[in-house]
Amino acid sequence: MADDGRRGDEEDRGPGAAHQVFVVMECLLEKLKVLNYEEEVLAKHNMKNLSRHYFVSSPYLASNPGEQFYMFTIMAAWLINVAGRPFTEPQEYDEPNATVSNILAELRAFGVKVDFPPSKLKTGSGEYVCFVLDRLAEEALKRRGFTFRRPNYPSENTEEESVIEDDAELTLSKVEEEMIEEPDDEEENVMDLEALKLRTTHIEAEPSSKPDEILESTVDAAEWNLEVERVLPQLKVTIRTDNKDWRIHVDQMHQHRDGIKSSLKEAKSYLDKLQEDIGKTLEKVSSREKYINNQLEHLIQEYRSAQAKLSEAKERYQQASGGVTERTRVLAEISEELEKVKQEMEEKGSSMSDGAPVVKIKQSLTKLKQEVVQMDVRIGVVEHTLLQAKLKEKSNMTRDMHATNIPEPAAGTFT
């Protein structure tokens, strides 16, 4: 019922109501510029400037509902904060219904009557989006103390001097047009204006002689007319064109304007056709994209599950590779110890199977026996020598004893 009543209201407003949203959007953009939204919002979020009809919903304008809804929430949150009420800036992945409800609640808090459902704002464009932002912009301007005033138009003064100047300009422009239309062959017979000025000043410098009586002409009128026709081409005045003259610039501007208009007429048809072709292509691409997404949904699910299994397998492989590395290190240590044991066993086996040590032992024993025999001989010699020395010493002692004992009896005899 509410929609039927609203349709009735739109029909009562007349045929221009459909275009009223364009005017509201342009006014909204001017208010945002006054609030300096370029530096406070766009520069902060690294966004491009809004076009004149950004939030307008029209089949002739390109639309991006996701981007427009996000821009709408950002602008609404910023305008509410500027208007003096705290409002948390929504994020891109927040719930749309909750965000729209919060914005409408703040709008009602300013005393604005809201008679449309919140779902009208979820598209991010349309009459109601422009209405909400426009009301919030007005509250923000009131908060900052800015008001729009009526323009003061200057009064128009029509003076005779301006009319005279216009006539002079028109006369001079006619002279220039006549000069342009003249053929170039007659330029040789045209008298230069500067030379004419110099001649006039020279004549004025000479002393003037006034006649004493009235001069009367004695020349025939026909001859005078012939002379006038003969010297008439030489009496034409040439005005040298100056590139700095504003009239030349105006003529060039008019010429460029006419060229731009003619080019625009030709290019506009091509651009309209190009726009139509691009729109159709974009529609086909979007529909094809939706079809492909629907067709490949199960494949995407399988791919995601395969990705999960692959990640699990990679994790198990990393764990197993860590155990293999540890076991490889232990194996290398055991192999090194085994090589050492084998080397020692080979050395001991070679020493046990080799007969050279036995031969050396036998040679050593033989040498020891020889040395023992030689030692026994030397011991015998030493014992013999010692025995002889003892016997000699004993014989000497016996002889000495006999020598001491012989004189005693003799001494007793003498006594």
Coordinates of C-alpha atoms in Angstrom, one line a residue, residues 56-247:
V56 CA 21.7 8.8 -9.4
S57 CA 20.0 5.5 -10.4
S58 CA 19.5 5.7 -14.2
P59 CA 19.7 3.1 -17.0
Y60 CA 21.8 5.6 -19.0
L61 CA 24.5 5.7 -16.3
A62 CA 27.0 3.0 -15.4
S63 CA 26.5 1.7 -11.9
N64 CA 28.5 -0.4 -9.4
P65 CA 26.1 -1.2 -6.4
G66 CA 28.9 -2.5 -4.1
E67 CA 31.2 0.5 -4.6
Q68 CA 28.3 3.0 -4.5
F69 CA 26.9 1.5 -1.2
Y70 CA 30.3 1.6 0.4
M71 CA 30.8 5.2 -0.7
F72 CA 27.3 6.1 0.6
T73 CA 28.1 4.6 4.0
I74 CA 31.4 6.4 4.2
M75 CA 29.9 9.7 3.3
A76 CA 26.9 9.3 5.6
A77 CA 29.2 8.4 8.6
W78 CA 31.5 11.4 7.9
L79 CA 28.5 13.8 7.6
I80 CA 27.0 12.5 10.8
N81 CA 30.3 13.1 12.6
V82 CA 30.6 16.6 11.1
A83 CA 27.0 17.3 12.2
G84 CA 28.1 16.8 15.9
R85 CA 27.0 13.2 16.6
P86 CA 29.5 10.4 17.1
F87 CA 29.2 7.6 14.6
T88 CA 31.6 4.7 14.0
E89 CA 32.8 4.5 10.4
P90 CA 31.5 1.3 8.8
Q91 CA 33.8 -1.2 7.2
E92 CA 33.5 -2.7 3.8
Y93 CA 32.4 -6.2 5.1
D94 CA 29.9 -5.0 7.7
E95 CA 26.3 -6.1 7.7
P96 CA 24.4 -3.8 5.2
N97 CA 21.1 -4.0 7.1
A98 CA 22.6 -3.0 10.4
T99 CA 24.6 -0.1 8.8
V100 CA 21.6 1.3 7.0
S101 CA 19.4 1.0 10.1
N102 CA 22.1 3.0 12.1
I103 CA 22.2 5.7 9.5
L104 CA 18.4 6.1 9.4
A105 CA 18.3 6.2 13.2
E106 CA 20.8 9.1 13.2
L107 CA 18.8 10.8 10.5
R108 CA 15.6 10.5 12.6
A109 CA 17.6 12.0 15.5
F110 CA 18.0 15.2 13.5
G111 CA 14.3 15.4 13.2
V112 CA 14.0 14.3 9.6
K113 CA 10.9 12.2 8.7
V114 CA 11.8 8.9 7.1
D115 CA 8.9 7.3 5.2
F116 CA 10.7 4.7 3.1
P117 CA 12.0 1.2 3.9
P118 CA 15.7 0.7 4.6
S119 CA 16.0 -1.7 1.7
K120 CA 15.9 1.3 -0.7
L121 CA 19.3 2.4 0.5
K122 CA 21.0 -1.0 0.0
T123 CA 21.4 -0.4 -3.8
G124 CA 23.8 2.5 -3.1
S125 CA 22.0 4.8 -5.6
G126 CA 18.7 6.4 -6.2
E127 CA 16.4 9.1 -5.0
Y128 CA 16.4 8.0 -1.3
V129 CA 20.2 7.8 -1.2
C130 CA 20.5 11.4 -2.5
F131 CA 17.8 12.5 -0.1
V132 CA 19.6 11.0 3.0
L133 CA 22.9 12.5 2.0
D134 CA 21.4 15.9 1.2
R135 CA 19.7 16.1 4.6
L136 CA 22.9 15.1 6.4
A137 CA 24.9 17.6 4.4
E138 CA 22.4 20.4 5.4
E139 CA 22.9 19.4 9.1
A140 CA 26.6 19.4 8.7
L141 CA 26.5 22.9 7.1
K142 CA 24.3 24.1 10.0
R143 CA 26.9 22.7 12.4
R144 CA 29.7 24.7 10.7
G145 CA 27.6 27.8 10.5
F146 CA 27.4 28.0 6.7
T147 CA 24.3 29.3 4.9
F148 CA 23.6 29.9 1.2
R149 CA 22.7 33.5 0.3
R150 CA 20.9 34.9 -2.6
P151 CA 23.1 36.2 -5.4
N152 CA 23.5 39.9 -6.0
Y153 CA 23.2 40.8 -9.7
P154 CA 24.9 44.0 -10.8
S155 CA 22.8 46.6 -12.4
E156 CA 23.3 47.2 -16.2
N157 CA 24.2 50.7 -17.2
T158 CA 23.6 51.6 -20.9
E159 CA 25.7 54.6 -21.8
E160 CA 26.1 56.4 -25.1
E161 CA 29.9 56.0 -25.0
S162 CA 29.6 52.2 -25.1
V163 CA 27.3 52.5 -28.1
I164 CA 29.8 54.7 -29.9
E165 CA 32.6 52.3 -29.1
D166 CA 30.5 49.4 -30.4
D167 CA 29.9 51.3 -33.7
A168 CA 33.5 52.1 -34.0
E169 CA 34.4 48.4 -33.4
L170 CA 31.9 47.3 -36.0
T171 CA 33.2 49.8 -38.6
L172 CA 36.8 48.6 -38.0
S173 CA 35.7 45.0 -38.3
K174 CA 34.0 45.8 -41.6
V175 CA 37.2 47.4 -42.8
E176 CA 39.2 44.3 -41.8
E177 CA 36.7 42.0 -43.6
E178 CA 37.0 44.1 -46.8
M179 CA 40.7 44.0 -46.6
I180 CA 40.6 40.2 -46.3
E181 CA 38.3 39.9 -49.3
E182 CA 40.6 42.0 -51.5
P183 CA 42.9 40.0 -53.8
D184 CA 46.6 40.0 -53.1
D185 CA 47.5 41.4 -56.5
E186 CA 46.4 44.9 -55.5
E187 CA 48.7 45.0 -52.4
E188 CA 51.5 46.6 -54.4
N189 CA 49.3 49.6 -55.3
V190 CA 48.1 50.1 -51.7
M191 CA 49.6 52.9 -49.8
D192 CA 51.1 52.2 -46.4
L193 CA 49.4 53.9 -43.4
E194 CA 52.7 54.7 -41.7
A195 CA 54.1 56.3 -44.8
L196 CA 50.8 58.3 -45.1
K197 CA 51.2 59.5 -41.5
L198 CA 54.9 60.5 -42.2
R199 CA 53.9 62.4 -45.3
T200 CA 51.1 64.2 -43.4
T201 CA 53.4 65.3 -40.6
H202 CA 56.0 66.5 -43.2
I203 CA 53.4 68.6 -44.9
E204 CA 52.2 70.1 -41.6
A205 CA 55.7 71.0 -40.7
E206 CA 56.1 73.1 -43.8
P207 CA 55.0 76.8 -43.6
S208 CA 51.5 77.2 -44.9
S209 CA 50.9 79.9 -47.6
K210 CA 47.4 81.2 -47.5
P211 CA 46.0 82.4 -50.9
D212 CA 44.9 86.0 -51.1
E213 CA 41.7 85.3 -53.0
I214 CA 39.3 82.4 -53.6
L215 CA 40.6 79.7 -55.8
E216 CA 38.5 78.6 -58.7
S217 CA 38.9 75.3 -60.5
T218 CA 39.7 75.3 -64.2
V219 CA 39.8 71.5 -64.6
D220 CA 37.1 69.7 -66.5
A221 CA 34.7 67.5 -64.5
A222 CA 35.2 64.5 -66.8
E223 CA 39.0 64.7 -66.6
W224 CA 38.7 65.1 -62.8
N225 CA 36.6 61.9 -62.6
L226 CA 39.1 60.0 -64.8
E227 CA 42.0 61.2 -62.5
V228 CA 40.0 60.1 -59.4
E229 CA 39.5 56.6 -60.9
R230 CA 43.1 56.4 -61.8
V231 CA 44.5 57.3 -58.3
L232 CA 41.7 55.6 -56.3
P233 CA 43.5 52.3 -55.8
Q234 CA 46.5 54.2 -54.4
L235 CA 44.4 56.0 -51.8
K236 CA 43.3 52.8 -50.0
V237 CA 44.5 52.6 -46.4
T238 CA 46.1 49.3 -45.1
I239 CA 45.9 48.6 -41.4
R240 CA 48.6 46.2 -40.2
T241 CA 47.3 43.3 -38.2
D242 CA 48.7 42.8 -34.7
N243 CA 48.8 39.3 -33.2
K244 CA 48.2 40.8 -29.8
D245 CA 44.9 42.5 -30.8
W246 CA 42.0 41.0 -28.9
R247 CA 39.7 41.2 -32.0

